[in-house]
XYZ file of N, CA and C in Angstrom:
555
model
N 6.462 0.107 -32.995
C 5.150 0.270 -32.392
C 5.149 1.446 -31.408
N 6.112 1.467 -30.502
C 6.178 2.536 -29.509
C 6.368 3.881 -30.190
N 7.231 3.946 -31.204
C 7.445 5.208 -31.919
C 6.163 5.688 -32.584
N 5.432 4.771 -33.199
C 4.175 5.140 -33.855
C 3.143 5.624 -32.856
N 3.029 4.931 -31.740
C 2.060 5.330 -30.728
C 2.401 6.681 -30.113
N 3.675 6.939 -29.939
C 4.066 8.207 -29.314
C 3.809 9.393 -30.244
N 3.747 9.136 -31.550
C 3.494 10.215 -32.509
C 2.018 10.353 -32.856
N 1.192 9.386 -32.451
C -0.212 9.412 -32.834
C -1.095 9.283 -31.602
N -1.511 10.394 -31.058
C -2.313 10.390 -29.832
C -3.787 10.100 -30.091
N -4.182 9.934 -31.355
C -5.586 9.642 -31.645
C -5.913 8.150 -31.505
N -4.905 7.305 -31.376
C -5.155 5.870 -31.186
C -5.570 5.655 -29.735
N -6.800 5.182 -29.561
C -7.345 4.959 -28.226
C -7.500 3.474 -27.902
N -7.574 2.632 -28.939
C -7.785 1.200 -28.760
C -6.679 0.437 -29.461
N -6.137 -0.578 -28.772
C -5.073 -1.384 -29.357
C -5.244 -2.832 -28.923
N -5.204 -3.735 -29.910
C -5.308 -5.166 -29.649
C -4.007 -5.835 -30.091
N -3.256 -6.330 -29.126
C -1.990 -7.020 -29.406
C -2.062 -8.465 -28.909
N -3.215 -9.064 -28.995
C -3.433 -10.398 -28.431
C -2.777 -11.501 -29.234
N -2.352 -12.544 -28.508
C -1.858 -13.804 -29.059
C -0.678 -13.659 -30.006
N 0.281 -12.811 -29.669
C 1.520 -12.727 -30.435
C 2.438 -13.861 -30.013
N 3.237 -14.338 -30.935
C 4.154 -15.448 -30.655
C 5.580 -14.954 -30.838
N 6.338 -14.883 -29.725
C 7.716 -14.391 -29.792
C 8.575 -15.208 -30.754
N 8.274 -16.483 -30.906
C 9.093 -17.354 -31.742
C 8.943 -17.046 -33.231
N 7.904 -16.331 -33.593
C 7.700 -15.970 -34.995
C 8.135 -14.543 -35.283
N 8.933 -13.985 -34.394
C 9.507 -12.667 -34.661
C 8.606 -11.512 -34.329
N 7.561 -11.744 -33.574
C 6.683 -10.640 -33.206
C 7.267 -9.889 -32.021
N 6.506 -9.586 -31.019
C 6.965 -8.750 -29.914
C 7.829 -9.562 -28.951
N 9.068 -9.106 -28.766
C 10.013 -9.787 -27.873
C 9.809 -9.284 -26.432
N 10.464 -9.908 -25.498
C 10.403 -9.459 -24.102
C 10.925 -8.025 -23.990
N 11.978 -7.713 -24.713
C 12.514 -6.349 -24.715
C 11.482 -5.384 -25.290
N 10.778 -5.829 -26.319
C 9.718 -5.014 -26.919
C 8.599 -4.720 -25.929
N 8.212 -5.748 -25.160
C 7.179 -5.540 -24.142
C 7.658 -4.565 -23.072
N 8.921 -4.679 -22.680
C 9.464 -3.766 -21.670
C 9.379 -2.325 -22.186
N 9.732 -2.130 -23.459
C 9.662 -0.788 -24.059
C 8.215 -0.306 -24.135
N 7.303 -1.209 -24.489
C 5.890 -0.855 -24.591
C 5.340 -0.415 -23.230
N 5.638 -1.188 -22.187
C 5.142 -0.830 -20.855
C 5.794 0.449 -20.343
N 7.050 0.674 -20.702
C 7.713 1.935 -20.339
C 7.013 3.103 -21.038
N 6.632 2.911 -22.301
C 5.906 3.952 -23.034
C 4.579 4.284 -22.343
N 3.876 3.256 -21.844
C 2.582 3.486 -21.196
C 2.696 4.382 -19.960
N 3.896 4.540 -19.445
C 4.115 5.391 -18.283
C 4.297 6.859 -18.663
N 4.426 7.142 -19.956
C 4.708 8.508 -20.398
C 3.423 9.305 -20.618
N 3.562 10.603 -20.687
C 2.408 11.473 -20.936
C 1.889 11.332 -22.366
N 2.709 10.781 -23.277
C 2.277 10.597 -24.658
C 1.367 9.389 -24.850
N 1.270 8.546 -23.849
C 0.425 7.354 -23.960
C -1.040 7.769 -23.892
N -1.779 7.539 -24.981
C -3.172 7.981 -25.048
C -4.160 6.813 -25.113
N -3.657 5.587 -25.020
C -4.534 4.424 -25.113
C -5.545 4.404 -23.971
N -6.780 4.050 -24.314
C -7.827 3.906 -23.306
C -8.267 2.456 -23.168
N -8.108 1.671 -24.227
C -8.490 0.266 -24.206
C -7.339 -0.558 -24.768
N -6.877 -1.530 -24.001
C -5.743 -2.351 -24.403
C -6.068 -3.826 -24.195
N -5.918 -4.598 -25.252
C -6.184 -6.036 -25.193
C -4.876 -6.778 -25.428
N -4.482 -7.558 -24.418
C -3.230 -8.320 -24.460
C -3.499 -9.775 -24.093
N -4.471 -10.366 -24.704
C -4.858 -11.746 -24.400
C -3.789 -12.736 -24.843
N -3.572 -13.754 -24.015
C -2.752 -14.893 -24.393
C -1.320 -14.570 -24.749
N -0.717 -13.610 -24.083
C 0.659 -13.220 -24.401
C 1.700 -14.008 -23.624
N 1.294 -14.890 -22.725
C 2.213 -15.693 -21.914
C 3.216 -14.819 -21.173
N 2.708 -13.765 -20.558
C 3.568 -12.870 -19.805
C 4.179 -13.587 -18.608
N 5.419 -13.244 -18.311
C 6.099 -13.749 -17.121
C 5.794 -12.803 -15.955
N 6.273 -13.158 -14.781
C 6.126 -12.260 -13.632
C 6.833 -10.932 -13.881
N 7.996 -10.968 -14.522
C 8.716 -9.728 -14.812
C 7.912 -8.829 -15.759
N 7.248 -9.441 -16.750
C 6.380 -8.663 -17.641
C 5.223 -8.060 -16.849
N 4.646 -8.856 -15.947
C 3.527 -8.380 -15.123
C 3.968 -7.215 -14.243
N 5.169 -7.277 -13.719
C 5.684 -6.191 -12.882
C 5.879 -4.923 -13.717
N 6.400 -5.071 -14.943
C 6.541 -3.909 -15.840
C 5.175 -3.325 -16.180
N 4.206 -4.210 -16.419
C 2.843 -3.766 -16.709
C 2.273 -3.024 -15.500
N 2.505 -3.546 -14.311
C 2.005 -2.914 -13.090
C 2.606 -1.520 -12.914
N 3.894 -1.371 -13.202
C 4.520 -0.050 -13.133
C 3.835 0.924 -14.085
N 3.505 0.434 -15.278
C 2.806 1.278 -16.250
C 1.428 1.669 -15.726
N 0.713 0.727 -15.143
C -0.632 1.014 -14.625
C -0.589 2.030 -13.484
N 0.470 1.990 -12.715
C 0.608 2.907 -11.584
C 0.717 4.353 -12.051
N 1.348 4.570 -13.206
C 1.589 5.929 -13.687
C 0.663 6.367 -14.815
N -0.070 5.441 -15.411
C -0.920 5.769 -16.552
C -2.291 6.223 -16.071
N -2.680 7.419 -16.464
C -3.970 7.966 -16.026
C -5.015 7.977 -17.140
N -4.739 7.292 -18.253
C -5.674 7.303 -19.371
C -6.284 5.937 -19.682
N -5.573 4.870 -19.397
C -6.039 3.527 -19.740
C -7.249 3.162 -18.884
N -8.390 2.934 -19.535
C -9.649 2.639 -18.839
C -9.946 1.143 -18.779
N -9.572 0.410 -19.844
C -9.882 -1.017 -19.901
C -8.628 -1.795 -20.287
N -8.390 -2.886 -19.546
C -7.245 -3.749 -19.809
C -7.711 -5.197 -19.811
N -7.416 -5.888 -20.895
C -7.759 -7.306 -21.027
C -6.449 -8.081 -21.109
N -6.106 -8.773 -20.031
C -4.909 -9.622 -20.011
C -5.325 -11.069 -19.741
N -6.484 -11.430 -20.269
C -6.980 -12.789 -20.083
C -6.092 -13.780 -20.820
N -6.112 -15.022 -20.356
C -5.345 -16.073 -21.002
C -3.857 -16.026 -20.742
N -3.436 -15.257 -19.763
C -2.018 -15.189 -19.400
C -1.796 -16.083 -18.181
N -1.572 -17.342 -18.444
C -1.526 -18.317 -17.360
C -0.120 -18.640 -16.864
N 0.875 -17.833 -17.255
C 2.234 -18.025 -16.738
C 2.554 -17.077 -15.577
N 1.660 -16.146 -15.304
C 1.876 -15.201 -14.213
C 1.586 -15.912 -12.892
N 2.502 -15.772 -11.933
C 2.324 -16.385 -10.618
C 1.850 -15.321 -9.625
N 1.721 -15.696 -8.393
C 1.253 -14.769 -7.359
C 2.143 -13.531 -7.268
N 3.430 -13.670 -7.577
C 4.349 -12.523 -7.561
C 3.905 -11.449 -8.559
N 3.583 -11.860 -9.776
C 3.120 -10.923 -10.793
C 1.748 -10.355 -10.489
N 0.835 -11.207 -9.992
C -0.510 -10.735 -9.653
C -0.455 -9.750 -8.492
N 0.463 -9.968 -7.557
C 0.609 -9.048 -6.437
C 1.013 -7.657 -6.954
N 1.900 -7.619 -7.937
C 2.324 -6.329 -8.506
C 1.162 -5.641 -9.221
N 0.418 -6.402 -10.025
C -0.717 -5.809 -10.754
C -1.783 -5.327 -9.778
N -2.065 -6.128 -8.766
C -3.086 -5.705 -7.800
C -2.626 -4.463 -7.028
N -1.344 -4.357 -6.732
C -0.827 -3.169 -6.048
C -1.015 -1.919 -6.898
N -0.892 -2.080 -8.212
C -1.098 -0.934 -9.112
C -2.530 -0.409 -9.011
N -3.465 -1.287 -8.697
C -4.857 -0.857 -8.563
C -5.057 0.070 -7.364
N -4.126 0.054 -6.438
C -4.201 0.927 -5.266
C -3.723 2.344 -5.566
N -3.059 2.539 -6.700
C -2.557 3.859 -7.069
C -3.723 4.806 -7.346
N -3.626 6.013 -6.829
C -4.669 7.008 -7.101
C -4.598 7.505 -8.539
N -3.488 7.240 -9.222
C -3.316 7.699 -10.590
C -3.942 6.749 -11.614
N -4.095 5.482 -11.265
C -4.629 4.535 -12.237
C -6.057 4.906 -12.619
N -6.373 4.735 -13.894
C -7.696 5.082 -14.393
C -8.515 3.837 -14.743
N -7.974 2.661 -14.495
C -8.647 1.421 -14.896
C -10.055 1.321 -14.338
N -11.001 1.077 -15.238
C -12.386 0.851 -14.856
C -12.779 -0.611 -15.059
N -12.163 -1.262 -16.050
C -12.470 -2.667 -16.335
C -11.172 -3.445 -16.479
N -11.102 -4.587 -15.795
C -9.925 -5.444 -15.847
C -10.382 -6.874 -16.095
N -9.922 -7.451 -17.212
C -10.291 -8.814 -17.580
C -9.108 -9.736 -17.349
N -9.260 -10.658 -16.398
C -8.226 -11.634 -16.063
C -8.694 -13.057 -16.370
N -9.748 -13.191 -17.153
C -10.335 -14.500 -17.471
C -9.287 -15.454 -18.033
N -9.430 -16.726 -17.720
C -8.557 -17.803 -18.192
C -7.104 -17.593 -17.793
N -6.893 -17.014 -16.635
C -5.528 -16.829 -16.156
C -5.393 -17.511 -14.800
N -4.282 -17.306 -14.155
C -4.010 -18.005 -12.894
C -4.486 -17.225 -11.671
N -5.529 -16.420 -11.850
C -6.125 -15.708 -10.726
C -7.269 -16.560 -10.167
N -7.208 -17.830 -10.387
C -8.310 -18.709 -9.997
C -8.000 -19.482 -8.714
N -7.399 -18.810 -7.739
C -7.136 -19.456 -6.460
C -7.309 -18.433 -5.347
N -7.438 -18.932 -4.128
C -7.696 -18.047 -2.989
C -6.607 -17.016 -2.772
N -5.348 -17.409 -2.891
C -4.259 -16.462 -2.638
C -4.332 -15.265 -3.574
N -4.527 -15.525 -4.856
C -4.632 -14.421 -5.826
C -5.906 -13.614 -5.589
N -7.005 -14.283 -5.287
C -8.262 -13.579 -5.025
C -8.110 -12.632 -3.833
N -7.462 -13.098 -2.787
C -7.267 -12.271 -1.591
C -6.372 -11.078 -1.887
N -5.322 -11.289 -2.676
C -4.433 -10.189 -3.066
C -5.231 -9.117 -3.803
N -6.066 -9.522 -4.771
C -6.863 -8.542 -5.520
C -7.916 -7.893 -4.638
N -8.569 -8.680 -3.799
C -9.595 -8.126 -2.918
C -9.011 -7.068 -1.998
N -7.858 -7.330 -1.440
C -7.222 -6.356 -0.549
C -6.889 -5.062 -1.279
N -6.460 -5.158 -2.530
C -6.127 -3.944 -3.275
C -7.382 -3.170 -3.676
N -8.489 -3.873 -3.844
C -9.731 -3.211 -4.249
C -10.386 -2.444 -3.111
N -10.022 -2.755 -1.892
C -10.629 -2.077 -0.749
C -10.445 -0.566 -0.842
N -9.332 -0.106 -1.417
C -9.062 1.325 -1.520
C -9.184 1.875 -2.934
N -9.585 1.048 -3.877
C -9.711 1.481 -5.262
C -11.091 2.102 -5.471
N -11.134 3.264 -6.106
C -12.407 3.950 -6.334
C -12.724 4.109 -7.823
N -12.006 3.390 -8.682
C -12.235 3.554 -10.116
C -12.683 2.279 -10.810
N -12.176 1.137 -10.383
C -12.503 -0.121 -11.052
C -13.975 -0.462 -10.823
N -14.709 -0.662 -11.919
C -16.130 -1.015 -11.821
C -16.394 -2.465 -12.209
N -15.443 -3.087 -12.928
C -15.665 -4.461 -13.377
C -14.366 -5.255 -13.339
N -14.424 -6.435 -12.723
C -13.296 -7.353 -12.640
C -13.777 -8.725 -13.078
N -13.123 -9.296 -14.094
C -13.505 -10.606 -14.609
C -12.404 -11.606 -14.274
N -12.713 -12.576 -13.428
C -11.770 -13.631 -13.066
C -12.297 -14.992 -13.497
N -13.255 -15.022 -14.410
C -13.936 -16.250 -14.808
C -13.033 -17.191 -15.585
N -13.303 -18.464 -15.438
C -12.612 -19.464 -16.260
C -13.563 -20.019 -17.306
N -14.843 -19.712 -17.205
C -15.882 -20.170 -18.137
C -15.893 -21.680 -18.306
N -15.375 -22.403 -17.321
C -15.359 -23.859 -17.417
C -14.417 -24.356 -18.498
N -13.544 -23.498 -18.975
C -12.668 -23.847 -20.080
C -11.357 -24.430 -19.635
N -10.281 -23.673 -19.811
C -8.930 -24.172 -19.578
C -8.656 -24.591 -18.144
N -9.235 -23.877 -17.190
C -8.891 -24.131 -15.796
C -10.148 -24.319 -14.969
N -10.030 -25.089 -13.922
C -11.126 -25.256 -12.983
C -10.957 -24.204 -11.900
N -11.967 -23.386 -11.666
C -11.823 -22.358 -10.651
C -11.574 -22.978 -9.281
N -10.638 -22.416 -8.568
C -10.294 -22.929 -7.249
C -10.502 -21.877 -6.173
N -11.191 -20.789 -6.514
C -11.503 -19.788 -5.504
C -12.596 -20.380 -4.628
N -12.322 -20.432 -3.343
C -13.272 -21.017 -2.400
C -13.973 -19.912 -1.615
N -14.718 -20.308 -0.636
C -15.410 -19.361 0.227
C -14.448 -18.366 0.855
N -13.233 -18.808 1.174
C -12.218 -17.928 1.770
C -11.868 -16.778 0.822
N -11.655 -17.084 -0.447
C -11.327 -16.049 -1.429
C -12.486 -15.101 -1.676
N -13.698 -15.648 -1.811
C -14.869 -14.799 -2.054
C -15.189 -13.945 -0.838
N -14.892 -14.456 0.363
C -15.110 -13.665 1.580
C -14.228 -12.413 1.579
N -13.027 -12.530 1.039
C -12.142 -11.362 0.951
C -12.748 -10.294 0.040
N -13.359 -10.705 -1.081
C -14.031 -9.735 -1.953
C -15.221 -9.107 -1.232
N -15.963 -9.901 -0.511
C -17.114 -9.386 0.227
C -16.686 -8.315 1.220
N -15.602 -8.573 1.933
C -15.097 -7.601 2.902
C -14.634 -6.325 2.208
N -13.976 -6.461 1.059
C -13.515 -5.276 0.326
C -14.691 -4.427 -0.139
N -15.761 -5.083 -0.547
C -16.913 -4.350 -1.071
C -17.790 -3.758 0.023
N -17.874 -4.449 1.144
C -18.669 -3.921 2.249
C -18.165 -4.488 3.563
N -17.194 -3.815 4.120
C -16.630 -4.213 5.403
C -17.550 -3.696 6.503
N -18.280 -4.609 7.129
C -19.256 -4.182 8.127
C -18.758 -4.347 9.564
N -17.430 -4.335 9.744
C -16.890 -4.489 11.091
C -17.068 -3.220 11.935
N -17.248 -2.089 11.284
C -17.562 -0.840 12.003
C -18.228 0.119 11.018
N -18.804 1.157 11.533
C -19.474 2.132 10.666
C -18.476 2.781 9.720
N -17.322 3.164 10.230
C -16.314 3.812 9.381
C -15.790 2.841 8.326
N -15.600 1.559 8.675
C -15.147 0.571 7.686
C -16.193 0.361 6.596
N -17.449 0.380 6.964
C -18.517 0.264 5.962
C -18.485 1.476 5.038
N -18.334 2.663 5.613
C -18.263 3.889 4.826
C -17.070 3.881 3.869
N -15.926 3.374 4.329
C -14.701 3.372 3.530
C -14.598 2.199 2.561
N -15.546 1.280 2.594
C -15.511 0.120 1.702
C -15.606 0.556 0.245
N -15.213 -0.351 -0.646
C -15.272 -0.084 -2.081
C -16.717 -0.193 -2.547
N -17.322 0.938 -2.898
C -18.693 0.941 -3.402
C -18.714 1.250 -4.897
N -17.557 1.153 -5.549
C -17.434 1.455 -6.969
C -17.543 0.197 -7.819
N -16.941 -0.884 -7.371
C -16.935 -2.134 -8.131
C -18.346 -2.688 -8.222
N -18.852 -2.803 -9.445
C -20.215 -3.268 -9.677
C -20.276 -4.733 -10.068
N -19.225 -5.231 -10.732
C -19.248 -6.589 -11.288
C -17.936 -7.302 -10.957
N -18.062 -8.472 -10.332
C -16.955 -9.420 -10.237
C -17.474 -10.657 -10.921
N -16.894 -10.959 -12.051
C -17.430 -12.022 -12.897
C -16.604 -13.305 -12.726
N -17.311 -14.371 -12.380
C -16.756 -15.725 -12.347
C -17.859 -16.656 -12.773
N -17.848 -17.069 -14.021
C -18.903 -17.939 -14.517
C -18.616 -19.399 -14.247
N -17.654 -19.676 -13.404
C -17.317 -21.050 -13.057
C -18.162 -21.591 -11.919
N -19.314 -20.996 -11.657
C -20.205 -21.504 -10.649
C -20.101 -20.778 -9.326
N -19.258 -19.761 -9.201
C -19.130 -19.005 -7.957
C -19.735 -17.632 -8.097
């Protein structure tokens, strides 16, 4: 896969959702190689869908490293990855602070970003992000019950419009247009 992608820069969209390592598909080593490839100048993907891959924190950290260096990927769908803990989400959210990241849309639906700690981590990283326009953290009432409370949503509010001073209001994130949570919040 990595060899093919590195030789074909016309591929802009890739869907690798719901692969099962036990059936001989993409192994952990394969994912590490894939994320390493995304850090190279040959990576031309703009839309990547990795739903339901059961990524570990180590996979999330490798993905975050790729996001930090990749200036072409515009949309990333990693929904349904419910094995990532706050450690992995912290790495991914930190990647959003990179000036090199090009991400405009990030889909985290049906994952473990449905709690205040994860919400606050993402909100803090968005305060300085000027590219992301859409963030989906919805559970759609499906697999998980959203547990983001007023505390978590307050962190997003502050990131989007910090009104503690004129300069903080000016420096707030005015790029993010949509934070989607259809779980009633």
